[in-house]
Structure formats: C-alpha cells, structure tokens
Coordinates of C-alpha atoms and ligand atoms in Angstrom, one line a residue:
X1 CA 8.5 -13.3 -37.9
X2 CA 6.0 -11.5 -36.9
X3 CA 3.2 -12.7 -35.0
X4 CA 0.5 -11.9 -36.4
X5 CA -0.5 -13.3 -39.5
X6 CA -0.2 -10.9 -42.6
X7 CA -4.4 -9.6 -43.7
X8 CA -4.7 -10.9 -47.5
X9 CA -2.7 -9.6 -49.8
X10 CA -3.9 -7.7 -53.1
X11 CA -1.7 -10.1 -55.7
X12 CA -0.4 -10.6 -59.1
X13 CA 0.1 -13.5 -60.9
X14 CA 2.9 -13.3 -63.9
X15 CA 2.9 -15.2 -66.6
X16 CA 5.6 -14.9 -69.8
X17 CA 4.2 -16.4 -73.0
X18 CA 6.0 -17.2 -75.8
X19 CA 4.2 -19.0 -78.6
X20 CA 1.9 -20.7 -76.3
X21 CA -2.1 -19.9 -77.9
X22 CA -2.3 -23.5 -77.0
X23 CA -2.1 -23.5 -73.8
X24 CA -3.5 -20.0 -72.8
X25 CA -6.5 -20.7 -73.3
X26 CA -6.4 -23.4 -70.3
X27 CA -4.3 -21.6 -68.2
X28 CA -6.0 -18.6 -68.7
X29 CA -9.8 -20.4 -66.9
X30 CA -6.7 -22.6 -64.2
X31 CA -5.8 -19.4 -63.1
X32 CA -9.4 -17.5 -63.0
X33 CA -11.5 -20.1 -61.7
X34 CA -8.4 -19.9 -58.7
X35 CA -7.8 -16.3 -58.4
X36 CA -12.1 -16.8 -58.1
X37 CA -11.5 -19.1 -55.5
X38 CA -9.3 -17.2 -54.0
X39 CA -10.7 -14.2 -53.1
X40 CA -14.2 -16.2 -51.9
X41 CA -12.1 -17.4 -49.3
X42 CA -11.0 -14.1 -48.6
X43 CA -6.7 -15.6 -48.4
X44 CA -6.5 -13.4 -51.5
X45 CA -8.3 -9.1 -52.3
X46 CA -10.7 -9.3 -54.8
X47 CA -9.3 -6.9 -57.1
X48 CA -6.2 -9.4 -57.4
X49 CA -5.0 -10.1 -61.2
X50 CA -3.5 -11.6 -63.8
X51 CA -0.4 -10.5 -65.7
X52 CA 0.4 -11.4 -68.8
X53 CA 3.8 -10.5 -70.7
X54 CA 3.6 -11.6 -74.1
X55 CA 7.2 -11.5 -75.2
X56 CA 7.8 -11.2 -79.0
X57 CA 5.4 -14.3 -79.5
X58 CA 5.3 -15.0 -83.4
X59 CA 1.8 -17.0 -83.0
X60 CA -1.8 -15.4 -81.6
X61 CA -0.1 -15.1 -78.7
X62 CA -0.7 -11.6 -78.3
X63 CA -4.8 -11.9 -80.1
X64 CA -4.8 -14.2 -77.4
X65 CA -4.8 -11.9 -73.8
X66 CA -6.0 -8.6 -75.1
X67 CA -9.3 -10.8 -76.0
X68 CA -8.6 -11.7 -72.6
X69 CA -8.2 -8.2 -71.5
X70 CA -11.4 -6.9 -72.7
X71 CA -13.6 -9.8 -71.6
X72 CA -11.9 -10.0 -68.3
X73 CA -11.3 -7.5 -65.4
X74 CA -8.9 -9.3 -63.6
X75 CA -6.4 -9.7 -66.7
X76 CA -3.8 -7.7 -68.2
X77 CA -1.6 -8.1 -70.3
X78 CA 1.9 -6.7 -71.3
X79 CA 3.5 -6.9 -74.9
X80 CA 7.2 -6.7 -75.2
X81 CA 8.8 -5.3 -78.8
X82 CA 10.1 -8.5 -79.7
X83 CA 11.5 -12.0 -78.1
X84 CA 13.4 -11.9 -74.9
X85 CA 13.7 -14.6 -74.1
X86 CA 12.4 -16.3 -70.6
X87 CA 14.4 -14.5 -67.8
X88 CA 13.9 -10.9 -69.7
X89 CA 10.6 -11.3 -69.6
X90 CA 10.4 -12.2 -66.6
X91 CA 11.6 -9.0 -65.0
X92 CA 10.0 -6.9 -67.7
X93 CA 6.8 -8.3 -66.1
X94 CA 8.0 -7.7 -61.9
X95 CA 8.4 -4.5 -63.4
X96 CA 5.7 -3.6 -64.9
X97 CA 3.1 -5.3 -61.6
X98 CA 1.9 -1.4 -60.3
X99 CA 2.6 -0.5 -56.3
X100 CA -0.4 -2.0 -55.6
X101 CA 0.2 -5.9 -55.8
X102 CA 1.7 -7.2 -52.5
X103 CA 2.2 -10.5 -53.4
X104 CA 3.5 -11.3 -56.2
X105 CA 3.8 -14.9 -57.7
X106 CA 5.5 -16.1 -61.1
X107 CA 4.1 -19.1 -63.3
X108 CA 5.1 -20.5 -66.6
X109 CA 1.7 -20.3 -68.6
X110 CA 2.2 -24.3 -69.1
X111 CA 0.6 -25.0 -66.6
X112 CA 3.2 -27.1 -66.0
X113 CA 3.4 -25.4 -62.1
X114 CA 0.9 -27.0 -60.1
X115 CA -1.6 -24.1 -60.2
X116 CA -2.5 -24.6 -57.0
X117 CA 0.3 -25.0 -54.7
X118 CA -0.5 -20.7 -55.3
X119 CA -2.7 -21.1 -52.8
X120 CA -0.1 -22.5 -50.2
X121 CA 2.9 -20.2 -51.2
X122 CA -0.1 -17.6 -50.0
X123 CA -1.0 -18.7 -46.7
X124 CA 3.1 -19.1 -46.5
X125 CA 3.8 -15.8 -46.9
X126 CA 0.5 -14.8 -44.7
X127 CA 2.2 -16.4 -41.8
X128 CA 5.3 -13.7 -42.7
X129 CA 7.3 -15.2 -45.2
X130 CA 8.4 -12.9 -48.3
X131 CA 10.4 -15.5 -50.9
X132 CA 8.2 -18.3 -51.3
X133 CA 9.5 -21.4 -53.0
X134 CA 8.1 -23.4 -55.6
X135 CA 9.9 -26.5 -55.3
X136 CA 9.3 -29.9 -57.8
X137 CA 8.6 -32.9 -55.5
X138 CA 10.3 -35.1 -58.3
X139 CA 11.2 -34.9 -61.9
X140 CA 9.3 -37.6 -63.1
X141 CA 7.7 -35.9 -65.8
X142 CA 10.9 -34.8 -67.1
X143 CA 13.7 -36.8 -69.9
X144 CA 15.9 -39.1 -68.3
X145 CA 18.5 -36.4 -70.2
X146 CA 16.6 -33.8 -69.0
X147 CA 17.0 -35.2 -65.0
X148 CA 20.8 -36.1 -65.0
X149 CA 21.8 -32.8 -66.2
X150 CA 19.8 -31.0 -64.2
X151 CA 21.5 -32.6 -61.4
X152 CA 24.7 -32.5 -62.5
X153 CA 24.0 -28.7 -63.2
X154 CA 23.1 -28.3 -59.6
X155 CA 26.3 -29.8 -58.5
X156 CA 28.0 -27.3 -60.2
X157 CA 26.1 -24.3 -59.4
X158 CA 26.7 -25.2 -55.5
X159 CA 30.5 -26.1 -55.3
X160 CA 31.3 -22.9 -57.4
X161 CA 29.6 -21.8 -53.6
X162 CA 26.1 -19.9 -55.1
X163 CA 23.5 -19.9 -53.4
X164 CA 19.9 -21.7 -55.4
X165 CA 17.2 -23.6 -54.4
X166 CA 17.5 -27.3 -55.9
X167 CA 14.3 -28.2 -58.3
X168 CA 13.3 -24.8 -58.0
X169 CA 12.6 -23.1 -61.1
X170 CA 10.4 -19.7 -62.1
X171 CA 7.4 -21.0 -60.1
X172 CA 8.1 -18.8 -56.7
X173 CA 5.9 -16.3 -54.9
X174 CA 7.6 -12.7 -54.0
X175 CA 6.0 -10.2 -51.1
X176 CA 5.9 -6.7 -52.7
X177 CA 10.0 -5.7 -50.1
X178 CA 11.3 -9.0 -51.2
X179 CA 10.4 -7.9 -55.7
X180 CA 11.7 -4.5 -54.9
X181 CA 15.0 -5.4 -53.7
X182 CA 15.0 -8.2 -56.1
X183 CA 14.4 -5.1 -59.2
X184 CA 18.1 -3.3 -57.4
X185 CA 19.6 -5.5 -59.1
X186 CA 20.6 -4.1 -62.5
X187 CA 22.4 -6.2 -64.3
X188 CA 21.4 -7.5 -68.2
X189 CA 22.4 -10.8 -67.9
X190 CA 20.4 -11.7 -64.6
X191 CA 19.7 -15.0 -64.0
X192 CA 16.5 -14.8 -61.3
X193 CA 16.4 -18.0 -59.8
X194 CA 20.2 -17.4 -58.3
X195 CA 19.1 -13.4 -57.6
X196 CA 16.1 -14.3 -55.1
X197 CA 17.9 -16.1 -52.9
X198 CA 20.8 -13.0 -52.4
X199 CA 17.6 -11.0 -51.7
X200 CA 17.3 -12.2 -48.5
X201 CA 14.4 -12.1 -46.1
X202 CA 11.9 -14.7 -44.5
X203 CA 11.4 -17.6 -46.8
X204 CA 9.5 -21.4 -47.1
X205 CA 9.3 -23.5 -49.7
X206 CA 6.0 -25.2 -51.4
X207 CA 5.9 -28.8 -52.8
X208 CA 4.7 -29.6 -55.7
X209 CA 4.3 -32.4 -58.1
X210 CA 5.5 -31.3 -62.2
X211 CA 2.9 -32.2 -64.3
X212 CA 3.4 -32.7 -68.3
X213 CA 2.4 -29.4 -70.6
X214 CA -0.4 -29.0 -71.7
X215 CA -0.2 -28.1 -74.7
X216 CA 2.3 -26.8 -77.4
X217 CA 6.1 -27.7 -77.2
X218 CA 8.8 -26.9 -74.5
X219 CA 10.4 -23.0 -75.4
X220 CA 13.7 -24.8 -73.4
X221 CA 15.5 -26.7 -76.3
X222 CA 19.2 -27.6 -76.0
X223 CA 20.8 -25.1 -76.8
X224 CA 18.3 -22.5 -74.2
X225 CA 18.7 -24.6 -71.5
X226 CA 23.0 -24.7 -71.5
X227 CA 22.7 -20.3 -73.0
X228 CA 21.1 -20.3 -69.0
X229 CA 22.9 -22.4 -67.6
X230 CA 26.2 -20.5 -68.7
X231 CA 24.0 -17.2 -67.9
X232 CA 23.5 -18.5 -64.6
X233 CA 27.2 -19.7 -63.9
X234 CA 29.3 -16.6 -66.0
X235 CA 26.9 -13.8 -63.8
X236 CA 26.4 -15.1 -60.9
X237 CA 30.4 -16.5 -60.0
X238 CA 34.3 -15.3 -61.5
X239 CA 35.2 -18.7 -59.9
X240 CA 35.9 -20.0 -63.8
X241 CA 38.3 -17.1 -63.7
X242 CA 40.3 -18.4 -60.5
X243 CA 40.3 -21.8 -62.0
X244 CA 42.5 -20.3 -64.4
X245 CA 44.8 -19.0 -61.6
X246 CA 44.9 -22.1 -60.2
X247 CA 45.9 -23.8 -63.2
X248 CA 48.5 -22.0 -63.3
X249 CA 49.9 -22.1 -59.7
X250 CA 49.9 -25.8 -60.6
X251 CA 51.7 -25.6 -63.5
X252 CA 54.4 -23.9 -62.2
X253 CA 54.5 -26.2 -59.3
X254 CA 54.6 -29.6 -62.1
X255 CA 57.6 -26.9 -64.0
X256 CA 59.2 -27.3 -60.7
X257 CA 59.4 -30.5 -60.6
X258 CA 59.6 -31.5 -63.9
X259 CA 62.8 -29.2 -63.8
X260 CA 64.6 -31.6 -60.9
X261 CA 63.8 -33.7 -63.3
X262 CA 65.9 -33.2 -66.0
X263 CA 68.9 -31.3 -64.6
X264 CA 69.2 -34.6 -63.1
X265 CA 68.5 -36.4 -67.0
X266 CA 71.5 -33.9 -67.6
X267 CA 73.9 -33.8 -64.6
X268 CA 73.4 -37.9 -64.4
X269 CA 74.7 -37.2 -69.0
X270 CA 71.7 -39.4 -71.0
X271 CA 70.6 -36.5 -72.5
X272 CA 70.3 -35.1 -76.3
X273 CA 71.4 -31.4 -76.3
X274 CA 69.3 -29.1 -75.5
X275 CA 66.9 -31.2 -74.7
X276 CA 66.8 -29.4 -71.3
X277 CA 66.1 -25.7 -72.2
X278 CA 63.7 -26.6 -74.3
X279 CA 61.4 -28.7 -71.9
X280 CA 62.1 -26.7 -69.2
X281 CA 61.0 -23.1 -70.9
X282 CA 57.7 -25.0 -72.6
X283 CA 57.3 -25.8 -68.6
X284 CA 58.1 -22.2 -67.3
X285 CA 56.6 -19.8 -69.8
X286 CA 53.5 -22.4 -69.6
X287 CA 53.1 -21.7 -66.6
X288 CA 53.7 -17.8 -66.5
X289 CA 51.6 -17.0 -69.3
X290 CA 48.6 -19.2 -67.5
X291 CA 49.0 -17.7 -63.9
X292 CA 49.6 -14.5 -65.3
X293 CA 45.9 -14.6 -67.3
X294 CA 44.2 -16.0 -63.9
X295 CA 46.1 -13.0 -61.8
X296 CA 44.3 -10.6 -65.1
X297 CA 41.3 -12.5 -64.6
X298 CA 40.9 -12.1 -61.1
X299 CA 40.4 -8.4 -61.8
X300 CA 38.2 -8.7 -65.1
X301 CA 36.0 -10.2 -62.2
X302 CA 36.5 -7.3 -60.1
X303 CA 35.6 -4.6 -63.3
X304 CA 32.9 -7.7 -63.8
X305 CA 31.1 -7.4 -60.4
X306 CA 31.3 -3.8 -59.9
X307 CA 30.0 -2.8 -63.1
X308 CA 26.9 -5.0 -61.8
X309 CA 26.4 -2.5 -59.5
X310 CA 24.8 -4.9 -57.3
X311 CA 23.2 -3.2 -53.8
X312 CA 25.1 -4.0 -51.6
X313 CA 22.5 -5.1 -48.9
X314 CA 18.0 -4.8 -48.3
X315 CA 17.0 -3.6 -45.0
X316 CA 14.5 -5.7 -43.8
X317 CA 13.4 -3.5 -40.8
X318 CA 14.0 -0.9 -38.8
X319 CA 12.9 -0.5 -34.7
X320 CA 13.0 2.5 -33.0
X321 CA 11.2 3.0 -29.5
X322 CA 8.7 6.1 -29.8
X323 CA 7.0 5.2 -26.6
X324 CA 9.8 5.0 -24.5
X325 CA 11.2 8.5 -22.3
X326 CA 14.4 8.3 -22.4
Ligands
UDP401 N1 9.5 -18.0 -72.1 C1 9.4 -16.9 -72.9 N2 10.6 -16.4 -73.8 C2 11.4 -17.0 -74.2 C3 10.9 -18.9 -74.6 C4 9.9 -19.1 -72.7 O1 8.6 -15.8 -72.0 O2 11.7 -17.3 -75.1 C5 8.3 -18.1 -71.7 C6 7.4 -19.6 -72.1 O3 6.2 -19.3 -72.8 C7 6.8 -20.7 -70.9 C8 7.9 -20.3 -70.4 O4 8.6 -19.4 -70.1 O5 5.5 -19.8 -70.3 C9 8.8 -21.5 -70.5 O6 9.1 -21.8 -70.8 P1 8.7 -23.8 -71.2 O7 7.9 -24.2 -70.4 O8 8.7 -23.7 -72.6 O9 10.2 -24.2 -70.6 P2 9.8 -25.9 -69.7 O10 9.5 -25.9 -69.5 O11 10.0 -26.7 -70.8 O12 11.8 -26.2 -69.4
MG402 MG1 7.6 -26.3 -68.7

C-alpha cells in the first residue's frame, strides 16, 4: 500500500437502468446530493459525474436520463441499442467512462445499495486500495428463497474453486488501473463478480445494509437469477466437464467390481445364460463412454479457456532506481 494518501479522485458513478422510470428521480437526487457533499468535503474532484446507462428500457427511463443530462452538468447518459442484460449494460457503462475518471463506482439504480457507502469506498481508495467491494451486512431485506438460493450458489462456486466475495453484488469501486485491467477481459460471457477478484491489486471491503427497492419491481426474476448463476459457473470454470471424467472413472471402477461379481455368479453356476455378458458390457461401455466424453470435454474446456484470450497478468508497479550510480 502506498505510504501517501491518494489525492481526491475524479469519481464516476455508473448506473445501469432497465425500466427504472419510477426510481430514477430518487436515484438521481440521492447521487447528486452525495456527489455535491463529497466534492464540498474535498473527498472527490468537483467535476466528478454520474453516468446512467439505459439498457434498452421500454418505459420513459431514457427520457428521464436525457432531461437530467440537460439540467445537470454532472450527469451523463449512455443509451444501448437494445436490452443486453445487467452485466453487459454495466460493462458498456464502465467502458464508456472516459480516461479522466480516476475512481469508478458501479451501483444499481434502485437504491437498494446504501449510497452513503460510496463515501467509505472513496476513503478506502484514497488509503491506497484499488478495488473496494460493497458487501451486504445481512440479507434481511431479501425473501427466504432469495437468501437460501444465494447461499447455495456461493457455496457451489466456492466448491468449484471460483474466488468470489460472498454477499457482494455489483456495488463496488474500481481504481482507473483496476478498471483498465478488468476491461482487458474481452470475453462475451462476462461474469463481472468473478472477474474482479482475478484482476488482483489491493482490495478492501465496505459493509452496508441492503434496503428494499425504493420503487418499481425487481428486474431479476428467478429465471434471470438462474441464468446468471449458470453464466457464472460456465464462464468461470470447466469443473463441470471434469466431473464427467470423474463419473466415467467411477463407473469403470464399479464395472470392475461388477465383473468380479458376475464372474463369481457365473462360475457358481446360478445365472441365466447370456446375463453375464450383457451386464458386463452395459457397465463397461457406460464407463468407457462417460470417460471418453470427459476426455473430449477436457479438450473442449481448453479450447474454451483459450478462445477467451484472457490477459495473463496485470502489472501493479514497475520500479527502477534512477538515482543510483552503478
Ligand atoms: N438491469 C439492467 N438490465 C437488465 C436487468 C436489470 O440494466 O436487463 C439493472 C436494473 O435497472 C438495476 C440493476 O440492473 O439497476 C439490478 O437489477 P434489480 O434491482 O432489478 O435486481 P435485484 O436487486 O432485484 O437483484
Ligand atoms: Mg435491486
């Protein structure tokens, strides 16, 4: 961590919006007050801004955004040509933030995430952290169903070796270099929550209580949640393919045991004619097929990881000694 506290950054807040006309006025108001307050306290630069991304909304969201841009210097708008989904909208927004932004916060439009936590995120940034995760203190605002499925999901991901911060959604701060590193992951199926920890750099967590939606309804029905979970798993790991090999191997072992049993039955004389050969071939072929699928899967997995062309590393710093004589 650098010894010196970082200077007040130019902050950009990226807000993906899909059919959010009901919450938009509240969101705009809260974020504006926050920006003004932080700028007044010299925590951020005065020309910090908010970028609203309209993710192909079918309601008046874009009109609200355009009006807000016309009326406020600190508001910008980005309109996607169609609905691409939360993750893509977020990436589009992050990529559209210009080079001048030194710290970039992403937050949902519905004010479920505590806006005041952004202050603490910026403090952590100024203390030298490049990634600051907004982590929910509790999930009391969620339904039992959402809480339980989320818990199962986090455990499943952890079991497959995917590093991910539990109870953290897409409410976070990235420094300029962390964002640039993230944008080097050029994959189409991006699961941002899984990619951010891969970026590395020094990170911190900021805790907050997640509220219920201020207005409007969730744009993440169970169907989309499930799709995100599948995306998260299949875009981050090839463990499911390995499981097929594992299963194939297990079946082969079972086939061996079964072979011993079948042969013992045959030689002890109490079997129907033809039974041993049929049973043995079913077991054996099942095992061999599954194992072969797994091996093919292993290669497909490699191709899959290669086509992503993920960056191999990100340089955090390069030091050299310019003053030394020799
Ligand atoms: N969102 C989006 N595109 C979509 C779905 C959602 O940009 O296709 C945005 C939405 O406007 C909100 C954020 O993603 O700002 C999170 O969505 P939501 O609050 O509905 O999800 P939940 O909090 O219920 O999981
Ligand atoms: Mg929400």
